[in-house]
Amino acid sequence: MSMKIVGDPVVVRQMVTEEKRAGKRIGIVPTMGALHEGHLSLVRRSKLEADMTIVTIFVNPTQFGPAEDLDKYPRTLEHDLALLEKLEVDAVFVPTDEMMYPQGFETFVAPGKIADRLEGKMRPTHFRGVATIVLKLFHLTGADVAFFGQKDYQQCCVIKKMIDDFNIPVEMVVCPIVRESDGLAMSSRNRYLSTEERRQAVVLSQGLEAAQKMLDAQVDTDVIPVDRVRNEIHKTISTASLAKIDDISIVDPDTLDEIGEIRRRNDDRRSAVILLAVRFGATRLIDNALVVFKKSEYEV
Ligand code: PAF
């Protein structure tokens, strides 16, 4: 069956209503286009877990602040569609701004404190725009399962909270970060880096690795102050002359609350998440890692 490309929300509704009546489980992969391997890994996962995969491509204006350049966001629709066709995606939903936000649109989702911190501090209306469009996409596509990348860790937390708080019957699957061979997390923004910036940008993943190595090396303590871990990351990132560190946050993986120390755990829950934001010239890169500080298997 060939891939359907649909722009009209009414047509998408009709299409999924028929598929759902036939008992199909609908998977969606929400994107803003400019697709790379990270997005494609979400599509492949959806193809495994759902009967029908819909990819949405929409550069959502409400998640851009007034100082952020919405017009400069990369738009590569033809290339994106070719990639999706190769993966045998069932349908691509590509609405216009007017279709998603018609004249008189005025209702927004207001995420709580999970959206105020970290990225939300820098971009105060960003997650309100993300939550609003994701809720609309869930409704329009009748999604049973939705796939998001861990790369946007806080975005995943905000959406998860919205799903829980609004009792939305959508299963959320968070897929691992896909990295270039040197460790740089894939991102639509990497294309803005100069050759030298791109070479140095590997320090983000190196910083995260250094933190995990530091935890692994602790044999005689069960508690490490986060400042020690932060200093280690800072030291690693600072080896790149072009890197300007915006943020190194070490927080609770579910609530994103600040923590003062990382404690050794003997369950499967991750001890902390480390979230980085580093600028190279005008390009702001983010990366993150869930860190493990576990009791050794040999300890009782
Ligand atoms: O992660 C993104 O690309 C966007 O924030 C999303 C989830 C598609 C909403 O516009």
PDB file of C-alpha atoms and ligand atoms in Angstrom:
ATOM      1  CA  MET A   1       0.000   0.000   0.000  1.00  0.00           C
ATOM      2  CA  SER A   2       1.414   3.395  -0.896  1.00  0.00           C
ATOM      3  CA  MET A   3       2.026   6.100   1.684  1.00  0.00           C
ATOM      4  CA  LYS A   4      -0.853   8.571   2.060  1.00  0.00           C
ATOM      5  CA  ILE A   5      -0.014  12.248   2.438  1.00  0.00           C
ATOM      6  CA  VAL A   6      -2.814  14.114   4.142  1.00  0.00           C
ATOM      7  CA  GLY A   7      -3.105  17.807   4.933  1.00  0.00           C
ATOM      8  CA  ASP A   8      -6.692  18.126   6.056  1.00  0.00           C
ATOM      9  CA  PRO A   9      -7.475  17.230   9.709  1.00  0.00           C
ATOM     10  CA  VAL A  10     -10.981  16.081   8.705  1.00  0.00           C
ATOM     11  CA  VAL A  11      -9.525  13.591   6.222  1.00  0.00           C
ATOM     12  CA  VAL A  12      -7.085  12.260   8.836  1.00  0.00           C
ATOM     13  CA  ARG A  13      -9.967  11.716  11.261  1.00  0.00           C
ATOM     14  CA  GLN A  14     -11.946   9.805   8.641  1.00  0.00           C
ATOM     15  CA  MET A  15      -8.966   7.671   7.682  1.00  0.00           C
ATOM     16  CA  VAL A  16      -8.127   6.623  11.256  1.00  0.00           C
ATOM     17  CA  THR A  17     -11.755   6.082  12.219  1.00  0.00           C
ATOM     18  CA  GLU A  18     -11.984   3.401   9.504  1.00  0.00           C
ATOM     19  CA  GLU A  19      -8.685   1.813  10.541  1.00  0.00           C
ATOM     20  CA  LYS A  20      -9.631   1.791  14.217  1.00  0.00           C
ATOM     21  CA  ARG A  21     -12.999   0.226  13.361  1.00  0.00           C
ATOM     22  CA  ALA A  22     -11.016  -2.544  11.664  1.00  0.00           C
ATOM     23  CA  GLY A  23      -9.247  -3.050  15.039  1.00  0.00           C
ATOM     24  CA  LYS A  24      -5.922  -1.464  14.085  1.00  0.00           C
ATOM     25  CA  ARG A  25      -3.582  -0.024  16.722  1.00  0.00           C
ATOM     26  CA  ILE A  26      -2.500   3.429  15.563  1.00  0.00           C
ATOM     27  CA  GLY A  27       1.056   4.623  16.250  1.00  0.00           C
ATOM     28  CA  ILE A  28       2.090   8.256  15.783  1.00  0.00           C
ATOM     29  CA  VAL A  29       5.466   9.888  15.513  1.00  0.00           C
ATOM     30  CA  PRO A  30       5.044  13.656  15.956  1.00  0.00           C
ATOM     31  CA  THR A  31       7.838  15.671  14.270  1.00  0.00           C
ATOM     32  CA  MET A  32       8.588  19.111  12.924  1.00  0.00           C
ATOM     33  CA  GLY A  33      10.267  17.603   9.859  1.00  0.00           C
ATOM     34  CA  ALA A  34      13.973  17.998   8.946  1.00  0.00           C
ATOM     35  CA  LEU A  35      14.106  14.288   9.652  1.00  0.00           C
ATOM     36  CA  HIS A  36      17.295  12.476  10.667  1.00  0.00           C
ATOM     37  CA  GLU A  37      18.190   9.008  11.947  1.00  0.00           C
ATOM     38  CA  GLY A  38      16.801   9.908  15.398  1.00  0.00           C
ATOM     39  CA  HIS A  39      13.307  10.432  13.945  1.00  0.00           C
ATOM     40  CA  LEU A  40      13.645   7.361  11.748  1.00  0.00           C
ATOM     41  CA  SER A  41      14.412   5.209  14.806  1.00  0.00           C
ATOM     42  CA  LEU A  42      11.030   6.311  16.240  1.00  0.00           C
ATOM     43  CA  VAL A  43       9.319   5.381  12.975  1.00  0.00           C
ATOM     44  CA  ARG A  44      10.945   1.932  12.950  1.00  0.00           C
ATOM     45  CA  ARG A  45       9.817   1.361  16.538  1.00  0.00           C
ATOM     46  CA  SER A  46       6.264   2.373  15.651  1.00  0.00           C
ATOM     47  CA  LYS A  47       6.293  -0.021  12.694  1.00  0.00           C
ATOM     48  CA  LEU A  48       7.150  -2.793  15.159  1.00  0.00           C
ATOM     49  CA  GLU A  49       4.598  -1.869  17.806  1.00  0.00           C
ATOM     50  CA  ALA A  50       1.612  -0.517  15.885  1.00  0.00           C
ATOM     51  CA  ASP A  51      -0.523  -1.732  12.988  1.00  0.00           C
ATOM     52  CA  MET A  52      -0.607   1.655  11.314  1.00  0.00           C
ATOM     53  CA  THR A  53       2.092   4.337  11.580  1.00  0.00           C
ATOM     54  CA  ILE A  54       1.283   8.002  11.041  1.00  0.00           C
ATOM     55  CA  VAL A  55       4.138  10.527  11.030  1.00  0.00           C
ATOM     56  CA  THR A  56       3.113  14.132  11.570  1.00  0.00           C
ATOM     57  CA  ILE A  57       5.189  16.962  10.120  1.00  0.00           C
ATOM     58  CA  PHE A  58       4.254  20.390  11.416  1.00  0.00           C
ATOM     59  CA  VAL A  59       6.532  23.259  12.424  1.00  0.00           C
ATOM     60  CA  ASN A  60       4.436  24.376  15.345  1.00  0.00           C
ATOM     61  CA  PRO A  61       4.489  28.187  15.644  1.00  0.00           C
ATOM     62  CA  THR A  62       3.135  28.270  19.220  1.00  0.00           C
ATOM     63  CA  GLN A  63       6.239  26.601  20.655  1.00  0.00           C
ATOM     64  CA  PHE A  64       8.555  29.321  19.299  1.00  0.00           C
ATOM     65  CA  GLY A  65       9.145  32.430  21.411  1.00  0.00           C
ATOM     66  CA  PRO A  66       9.108  35.935  19.899  1.00  0.00           C
ATOM     67  CA  ALA A  67      12.933  36.020  19.875  1.00  0.00           C
ATOM     68  CA  GLU A  68      13.242  32.575  18.246  1.00  0.00           C
ATOM     69  CA  ASP A  69      13.372  32.458  14.499  1.00  0.00           C
ATOM     70  CA  LEU A  70      10.436  30.326  13.368  1.00  0.00           C
ATOM     71  CA  ASP A  71      11.110  31.206   9.711  1.00  0.00           C
ATOM     72  CA  LYS A  72      14.667  29.863   9.904  1.00  0.00           C
ATOM     73  CA  TYR A  73      13.573  26.421  11.138  1.00  0.00           C
ATOM     74  CA  PRO A  74      14.753  23.929   8.474  1.00  0.00           C
ATOM     75  CA  ARG A  75      12.006  22.749   6.136  1.00  0.00           C
ATOM     76  CA  THR A  76      12.940  19.746   3.975  1.00  0.00           C
ATOM     77  CA  LEU A  77       9.541  18.263   3.150  1.00  0.00           C
ATOM     78  CA  GLU A  78      10.410  16.469  -0.085  1.00  0.00           C
ATOM     79  CA  HIS A  79      13.449  14.793   1.441  1.00  0.00           C
ATOM     80  CA  ASP A  80      11.436  13.870   4.562  1.00  0.00           C
ATOM     81  CA  LEU A  81       8.673  12.272   2.485  1.00  0.00           C
ATOM     82  CA  ALA A  82      11.227  10.245   0.489  1.00  0.00           C
ATOM     83  CA  LEU A  83      12.757   8.903   3.723  1.00  0.00           C
ATOM     84  CA  LEU A  84       9.337   7.996   5.122  1.00  0.00           C
ATOM     85  CA  GLU A  85       8.265   6.304   1.908  1.00  0.00           C
ATOM     86  CA  LYS A  86      11.364   4.075   2.098  1.00  0.00           C
ATOM     87  CA  LEU A  87      10.345   3.014   5.591  1.00  0.00           C
ATOM     88  CA  GLU A  88       6.858   2.190   4.300  1.00  0.00           C
ATOM     89  CA  VAL A  89       5.062   4.569   6.627  1.00  0.00           C
ATOM     90  CA  ASP A  90       1.273   4.300   6.202  1.00  0.00           C
ATOM     91  CA  ALA A  91       0.445   7.998   6.315  1.00  0.00           C
ATOM     92  CA  VAL A  92       2.038  11.400   6.787  1.00  0.00           C
ATOM     93  CA  PHE A  93      -0.038  14.231   8.211  1.00  0.00           C
ATOM     94  CA  VAL A  94       1.217  17.624   6.994  1.00  0.00           C
ATOM     95  CA  PRO A  95      -1.282  20.311   8.010  1.00  0.00           C
ATOM     96  CA  THR A  96      -0.929  24.062   7.464  1.00  0.00           C
ATOM     97  CA  ASP A  97      -0.806  26.644  10.271  1.00  0.00           C
ATOM     98  CA  GLU A  98      -4.382  27.722   9.428  1.00  0.00           C
ATOM     99  CA  MET A  99      -5.652  24.162   9.732  1.00  0.00           C
ATOM    100  CA  MET A 100      -4.142  23.626  13.172  1.00  0.00           C
ATOM    101  CA  TYR A 101      -4.763  27.157  14.478  1.00  0.00           C
ATOM    102  CA  PRO A 102      -7.792  28.523  12.635  1.00  0.00           C
ATOM    103  CA  GLN A 103      -8.945  32.100  13.143  1.00  0.00           C
ATOM    104  CA  GLY A 104     -10.230  32.504  16.710  1.00  0.00           C
ATOM    105  CA  PHE A 105      -8.167  29.626  18.217  1.00  0.00           C
ATOM    106  CA  GLU A 106      -7.665  30.491  21.903  1.00  0.00           C
ATOM    107  CA  THR A 107      -7.458  27.385  24.079  1.00  0.00           C
ATOM    108  CA  PHE A 108      -4.048  26.200  25.314  1.00  0.00           C
ATOM    109  CA  VAL A 109      -2.799  23.468  27.621  1.00  0.00           C
ATOM    110  CA  ALA A 110      -1.054  25.018  30.648  1.00  0.00           C
ATOM    111  CA  PRO A 111       1.625  22.565  31.863  1.00  0.00           C
ATOM    112  CA  GLY A 112       2.587  22.820  35.539  1.00  0.00           C
ATOM    113  CA  LYS A 113       5.903  23.302  37.306  1.00  0.00           C
ATOM    114  CA  ILE A 114       7.644  20.540  35.336  1.00  0.00           C
ATOM    115  CA  ALA A 115       7.606  22.969  32.407  1.00  0.00           C
ATOM    116  CA  ASP A 116       8.855  26.038  34.299  1.00  0.00           C
ATOM    117  CA  ARG A 117      12.371  24.835  35.010  1.00  0.00           C
ATOM    118  CA  LEU A 118      15.412  24.102  32.786  1.00  0.00           C
ATOM    119  CA  GLU A 119      14.471  24.757  29.116  1.00  0.00           C
ATOM    120  CA  GLY A 120      11.191  26.271  30.299  1.00  0.00           C
ATOM    121  CA  LYS A 121      13.095  29.025  32.158  1.00  0.00           C
ATOM    122  CA  MET A 122      14.792  30.063  28.920  1.00  0.00           C
ATOM    123  CA  ARG A 123      11.679  29.554  26.778  1.00  0.00           C
ATOM    124  CA  PRO A 124       8.663  30.437  28.974  1.00  0.00           C
ATOM    125  CA  THR A 125       5.863  29.601  26.490  1.00  0.00           C
ATOM    126  CA  HIS A 126       7.609  26.702  24.733  1.00  0.00           C
ATOM    127  CA  PHE A 127       6.058  23.745  26.552  1.00  0.00           C
ATOM    128  CA  ARG A 128       2.584  25.293  26.487  1.00  0.00           C
ATOM    129  CA  GLY A 129       2.864  25.237  22.686  1.00  0.00           C
ATOM    130  CA  VAL A 130       4.288  21.699  22.649  1.00  0.00           C
ATOM    131  CA  ALA A 131       1.601  20.267  24.966  1.00  0.00           C
ATOM    132  CA  THR A 132      -1.179  22.000  23.018  1.00  0.00           C
ATOM    133  CA  ILE A 133      -0.104  20.713  19.614  1.00  0.00           C
ATOM    134  CA  VAL A 134       0.630  17.208  20.903  1.00  0.00           C
ATOM    135  CA  LEU A 135      -2.840  17.007  22.471  1.00  0.00           C
ATOM    136  CA  LYS A 136      -4.394  18.121  19.165  1.00  0.00           C
ATOM    137  CA  LEU A 137      -2.335  15.542  17.246  1.00  0.00           C
ATOM    138  CA  PHE A 138      -3.365  12.783  19.671  1.00  0.00           C
ATOM    139  CA  HIS A 139      -7.050  13.649  19.094  1.00  0.00           C
ATOM    140  CA  LEU A 140      -6.819  14.045  15.336  1.00  0.00           C
ATOM    141  CA  THR A 141      -4.922  10.823  14.721  1.00  0.00           C
ATOM    142  CA  GLY A 142      -6.722   8.713  17.325  1.00  0.00           C
ATOM    143  CA  ALA A 143      -3.282   7.556  18.451  1.00  0.00           C
ATOM    144  CA  ASP A 144      -3.077   4.474  20.655  1.00  0.00           C
ATOM    145  CA  VAL A 145       0.680   4.736  21.058  1.00  0.00           C
ATOM    146  CA  ALA A 146       3.020   7.710  20.506  1.00  0.00           C
ATOM    147  CA  PHE A 147       6.797   7.708  20.061  1.00  0.00           C
ATOM    148  CA  PHE A 148       9.114  10.446  21.321  1.00  0.00           C
ATOM    149  CA  GLY A 149      12.901  10.721  21.580  1.00  0.00           C
ATOM    150  CA  GLN A 150      14.712  10.884  24.928  1.00  0.00           C
ATOM    151  CA  LYS A 151      16.871  13.619  23.400  1.00  0.00           C
ATOM    152  CA  ASP A 152      14.126  16.103  24.395  1.00  0.00           C
ATOM    153  CA  TYR A 153      13.981  14.769  27.923  1.00  0.00           C
ATOM    154  CA  GLN A 154      11.976  17.583  29.501  1.00  0.00           C
ATOM    155  CA  GLN A 155       9.500  17.528  26.616  1.00  0.00           C
ATOM    156  CA  CYS A 156       8.923  13.818  27.335  1.00  0.00           C
ATOM    157  CA  CYS A 157       8.296  14.593  31.038  1.00  0.00           C
ATOM    158  CA  VAL A 158       5.817  17.377  30.176  1.00  0.00           C
ATOM    159  CA  ILE A 159       3.901  15.140  27.737  1.00  0.00           C
ATOM    160  CA  LYS A 160       3.918  12.196  30.163  1.00  0.00           C
ATOM    161  CA  LYS A 161       2.458  14.462  32.876  1.00  0.00           C
ATOM    162  CA  MET A 162      -0.223  15.734  30.492  1.00  0.00           C
ATOM    163  CA  ILE A 163      -1.162  12.153  29.546  1.00  0.00           C
ATOM    164  CA  ASP A 164      -1.442  11.192  33.235  1.00  0.00           C
ATOM    165  CA  ASP A 165      -3.218  14.356  34.387  1.00  0.00           C
ATOM    166  CA  PHE A 166      -5.765  14.342  31.541  1.00  0.00           C
ATOM    167  CA  ASN A 167      -6.246  10.528  31.531  1.00  0.00           C
ATOM    168  CA  ILE A 168      -5.371  10.442  27.833  1.00  0.00           C
ATOM    169  CA  PRO A 169      -5.653   6.869  26.524  1.00  0.00           C
ATOM    170  CA  VAL A 170      -2.322   7.000  24.683  1.00  0.00           C
ATOM    171  CA  GLU A 171       0.680   4.861  25.564  1.00  0.00           C
ATOM    172  CA  MET A 172       3.877   6.874  25.423  1.00  0.00           C
ATOM    173  CA  VAL A 173       7.108   5.214  24.279  1.00  0.00           C
ATOM    174  CA  VAL A 174      10.357   7.097  24.868  1.00  0.00           C
ATOM    175  CA  CYS A 175      13.106   5.881  22.531  1.00  0.00           C
ATOM    176  CA  PRO A 176      16.868   6.125  23.178  1.00  0.00           C
ATOM    177  CA  ILE A 177      18.981   8.990  21.836  1.00  0.00           C
ATOM    178  CA  VAL A 178      20.553   8.186  18.459  1.00  0.00           C
ATOM    179  CA  ARG A 179      24.151   9.381  18.204  1.00  0.00           C
ATOM    180  CA  GLU A 180      26.668  10.070  15.444  1.00  0.00           C
ATOM    181  CA  SER A 181      29.692   7.735  15.438  1.00  0.00           C
ATOM    182  CA  ASP A 182      31.676  10.163  17.658  1.00  0.00           C
ATOM    183  CA  GLY A 183      28.835  10.413  20.206  1.00  0.00           C
ATOM    184  CA  LEU A 184      27.130  13.695  19.211  1.00  0.00           C
ATOM    185  CA  ALA A 185      23.363  13.341  19.679  1.00  0.00           C
ATOM    186  CA  MET A 186      21.539  13.654  16.355  1.00  0.00           C
ATOM    187  CA  SER A 187      19.603  16.890  16.008  1.00  0.00           C
ATOM    188  CA  SER A 188      18.156  19.044  13.255  1.00  0.00           C
ATOM    189  CA  ARG A 189      20.335  21.825  14.665  1.00  0.00           C
ATOM    190  CA  ASN A 190      23.656  20.045  14.047  1.00  0.00           C
ATOM    191  CA  ARG A 191      23.523  21.277  10.441  1.00  0.00           C
ATOM    192  CA  TYR A 192      24.130  24.837  11.697  1.00  0.00           C
ATOM    193  CA  LEU A 193      27.533  23.966  13.213  1.00  0.00           C
ATOM    194  CA  SER A 194      30.718  24.998  11.398  1.00  0.00           C
ATOM    195  CA  THR A 195      33.273  22.239  10.751  1.00  0.00           C
ATOM    196  CA  GLU A 196      35.269  23.209  13.839  1.00  0.00           C
ATOM    197  CA  GLU A 197      32.158  23.598  16.037  1.00  0.00           C
ATOM    198  CA  ARG A 198      30.948  20.195  14.857  1.00  0.00           C
ATOM    199  CA  ARG A 199      34.332  18.661  15.748  1.00  0.00           C
ATOM    200  CA  GLN A 200      34.242  20.159  19.241  1.00  0.00           C
ATOM    201  CA  ALA A 201      30.544  19.413  19.879  1.00  0.00           C
ATOM    202  CA  VAL A 202      31.471  15.875  20.891  1.00  0.00           C
ATOM    203  CA  VAL A 203      32.290  17.283  24.359  1.00  0.00           C
ATOM    204  CA  LEU A 204      28.610  17.092  25.374  1.00  0.00           C
ATOM    205  CA  SER A 205      28.493  13.308  25.164  1.00  0.00           C
ATOM    206  CA  GLN A 206      32.026  13.112  26.561  1.00  0.00           C
ATOM    207  CA  GLY A 207      30.871  15.149  29.578  1.00  0.00           C
ATOM    208  CA  LEU A 208      27.990  12.740  30.181  1.00  0.00           C
ATOM    209  CA  GLU A 209      30.314   9.759  29.861  1.00  0.00           C
ATOM    210  CA  ALA A 210      32.799  11.326  32.271  1.00  0.00           C
ATOM    211  CA  ALA A 211      30.002  11.700  34.840  1.00  0.00           C
ATOM    212  CA  GLN A 212      28.964   8.060  34.567  1.00  0.00           C
ATOM    213  CA  LYS A 213      32.637   6.964  34.766  1.00  0.00           C
ATOM    214  CA  MET A 214      33.056   9.021  37.899  1.00  0.00           C
ATOM    215  CA  LEU A 215      30.072   7.287  39.514  1.00  0.00           C
ATOM    216  CA  ASP A 216      31.378   3.874  38.437  1.00  0.00           C
ATOM    217  CA  ALA A 217      34.727   4.623  40.066  1.00  0.00           C
ATOM    218  CA  GLN A 218      33.220   5.323  43.513  1.00  0.00           C
ATOM    219  CA  VAL A 219      33.702   2.221  45.586  1.00  0.00           C
ATOM    220  CA  ASP A 220      33.837   3.575  49.115  1.00  0.00           C
ATOM    221  CA  THR A 221      30.813   5.895  49.240  1.00  0.00           C
ATOM    222  CA  ASP A 222      27.054   5.619  48.679  1.00  0.00           C
ATOM    223  CA  VAL A 223      26.459   9.354  48.265  1.00  0.00           C
ATOM    224  CA  ILE A 224      28.096  11.844  45.899  1.00  0.00           C
ATOM    225  CA  PRO A 225      27.355  15.586  45.989  1.00  0.00           C
ATOM    226  CA  VAL A 226      26.037  16.692  42.576  1.00  0.00           C
ATOM    227  CA  ASP A 227      28.525  19.582  42.565  1.00  0.00           C
ATOM    228  CA  ARG A 228      31.393  17.096  42.231  1.00  0.00           C
ATOM    229  CA  VAL A 229      29.719  15.484  39.238  1.00  0.00           C
ATOM    230  CA  ARG A 230      28.886  18.884  37.740  1.00  0.00           C
ATOM    231  CA  ASN A 231      32.523  19.996  38.102  1.00  0.00           C
ATOM    232  CA  GLU A 232      33.695  16.878  36.288  1.00  0.00           C
ATOM    233  CA  ILE A 233      31.311  17.582  33.385  1.00  0.00           C
ATOM    234  CA  HIS A 234      32.309  21.262  33.366  1.00  0.00           C
ATOM    235  CA  LYS A 235      35.972  20.280  33.152  1.00  0.00           C
ATOM    236  CA  THR A 236      35.322  17.990  30.172  1.00  0.00           C
ATOM    237  CA  ILE A 237      33.161  20.454  28.234  1.00  0.00           C
ATOM    238  CA  SER A 238      35.599  23.304  28.908  1.00  0.00           C
ATOM    239  CA  THR A 239      38.267  21.506  26.887  1.00  0.00           C
ATOM    240  CA  ALA A 240      36.358  22.752  23.820  1.00  0.00           C
ATOM    241  CA  SER A 241      37.443  26.352  23.211  1.00  0.00           C
ATOM    242  CA  LEU A 242      34.216  27.192  21.303  1.00  0.00           C
ATOM    243  CA  ALA A 243      31.790  25.768  23.887  1.00  0.00           C
ATOM    244  CA  LYS A 244      29.725  28.163  26.037  1.00  0.00           C
ATOM    245  CA  ILE A 245      27.996  26.252  28.809  1.00  0.00           C
ATOM    246  CA  ASP A 246      24.391  27.384  29.362  1.00  0.00           C
ATOM    247  CA  ASP A 247      23.366  24.701  31.805  1.00  0.00           C
ATOM    248  CA  ILE A 248      24.496  21.532  33.535  1.00  0.00           C
ATOM    249  CA  SER A 249      21.538  20.286  35.580  1.00  0.00           C
ATOM    250  CA  ILE A 250      21.502  17.116  37.646  1.00  0.00           C
ATOM    251  CA  VAL A 251      17.922  16.444  38.717  1.00  0.00           C
ATOM    252  CA  ASP A 252      15.342  13.846  39.709  1.00  0.00           C
ATOM    253  CA  PRO A 253      14.507  11.806  36.571  1.00  0.00           C
ATOM    254  CA  ASP A 254      10.709  11.997  37.061  1.00  0.00           C
ATOM    255  CA  THR A 255       9.979  15.367  38.658  1.00  0.00           C
ATOM    256  CA  LEU A 256      13.052  17.270  37.398  1.00  0.00           C
ATOM    257  CA  ASP A 257      13.399  18.631  40.956  1.00  0.00           C
ATOM    258  CA  GLU A 258      16.923  19.725  41.927  1.00  0.00           C
ATOM    259  CA  ILE A 259      18.825  17.162  43.970  1.00  0.00           C
ATOM    260  CA  GLY A 260      21.822  17.874  46.211  1.00  0.00           C
ATOM    261  CA  GLU A 261      23.425  14.464  45.939  1.00  0.00           C
ATOM    262  CA  ILE A 262      23.326  11.251  43.957  1.00  0.00           C
ATOM    263  CA  ARG A 263      22.595   8.231  46.148  1.00  0.00           C
ATOM    264  CA  ARG A 264      23.452   4.648  45.404  1.00  0.00           C
ATOM    265  CA  ARG A 265      20.271   2.649  44.675  1.00  0.00           C
ATOM    266  CA  ASN A 266      19.457  -1.012  44.830  1.00  0.00           C
ATOM    267  CA  ASP A 267      16.397  -0.941  42.582  1.00  0.00           C
ATOM    268  CA  ASP A 268      16.047  -0.406  38.844  1.00  0.00           C
ATOM    269  CA  ARG A 269      15.217   3.285  39.054  1.00  0.00           C
ATOM    270  CA  ARG A 270      17.856   5.615  37.621  1.00  0.00           C
ATOM    271  CA  SER A 271      19.585   7.752  40.243  1.00  0.00           C
ATOM    272  CA  ALA A 272      19.430  11.039  38.341  1.00  0.00           C
ATOM    273  CA  VAL A 273      19.222  12.600  34.921  1.00  0.00           C
ATOM    274  CA  ILE A 274      21.936  14.966  33.730  1.00  0.00           C
ATOM    275  CA  LEU A 275      20.730  17.603  31.266  1.00  0.00           C
ATOM    276  CA  LEU A 276      23.157  19.728  29.293  1.00  0.00           C
ATOM    277  CA  ALA A 277      22.679  22.854  27.202  1.00  0.00           C
ATOM    278  CA  VAL A 278      25.802  24.168  25.471  1.00  0.00           C
ATOM    279  CA  ARG A 279      26.166  26.845  22.817  1.00  0.00           C
ATOM    280  CA  PHE A 280      28.492  26.702  19.856  1.00  0.00           C
ATOM    281  CA  GLY A 281      28.236  30.103  18.198  1.00  0.00           C
ATOM    282  CA  ALA A 282      24.529  30.741  17.616  1.00  0.00           C
ATOM    283  CA  THR A 283      23.638  27.041  17.899  1.00  0.00           C
ATOM    284  CA  ARG A 284      22.351  25.737  21.219  1.00  0.00           C
ATOM    285  CA  LEU A 285      22.815  21.995  21.634  1.00  0.00           C
ATOM    286  CA  ILE A 286      21.148  19.845  24.274  1.00  0.00           C
ATOM    287  CA  ASP A 287      21.934  16.335  25.441  1.00  0.00           C
ATOM    288  CA  ASN A 288      21.149  14.202  28.468  1.00  0.00           C
ATOM    289  CA  ALA A 289      21.805  10.903  30.173  1.00  0.00           C
ATOM    290  CA  LEU A 290      20.091   8.910  32.870  1.00  0.00           C
ATOM    291  CA  VAL A 291      22.830   7.877  35.255  1.00  0.00           C
ATOM    292  CA  VAL A 292      23.144   4.713  37.252  1.00  0.00           C
ATOM    293  CA  PHE A 293      24.704   4.558  40.698  1.00  0.00           C
ATOM    294  CA  LYS A 294      23.859   1.043  41.737  1.00  0.00           C
ATOM    295  CA  LYS A 295      24.726  -1.259  44.556  1.00  0.00           C
ATOM    296  CA  SER A 296      27.182  -3.791  43.210  1.00  0.00           C
ATOM    297  CA  GLU A 297      25.740  -7.239  42.515  1.00  0.00           C
ATOM    298  CA  TYR A 298      28.217  -8.616  45.026  1.00  0.00           C
ATOM    299  CA  GLU A 299      27.177  -6.295  47.863  1.00  0.00           C
ATOM    300  CA  VAL A 300      24.569  -7.452  50.360  1.00  0.00           C
TER     301      VAL A 300
HETATM  302  O1  PAF B   1       9.972  17.345  19.276  1.00  0.00           O
HETATM  303  C1  PAF B   1       9.401  17.947  18.350  1.00  0.00           C
HETATM  304  O2  PAF B   1       9.781  17.852  17.192  1.00  0.00           O
HETATM  305  C2  PAF B   1       8.215  18.845  18.654  1.00  0.00           C
HETATM  306  O3  PAF B   1       8.383  19.504  19.868  1.00  0.00           O
HETATM  307  C3  PAF B   1       6.863  18.098  18.622  1.00  0.00           C
HETATM  308  C4  PAF B   1       6.778  17.037  19.697  1.00  0.00           C
HETATM  309  C5  PAF B   1       6.667  17.459  17.263  1.00  0.00           C
HETATM  310  C6  PAF B   1       5.719  19.087  18.853  1.00  0.00           C
HETATM  311  O4  PAF B   1       5.700  20.083  17.897  1.00  0.00           O
END
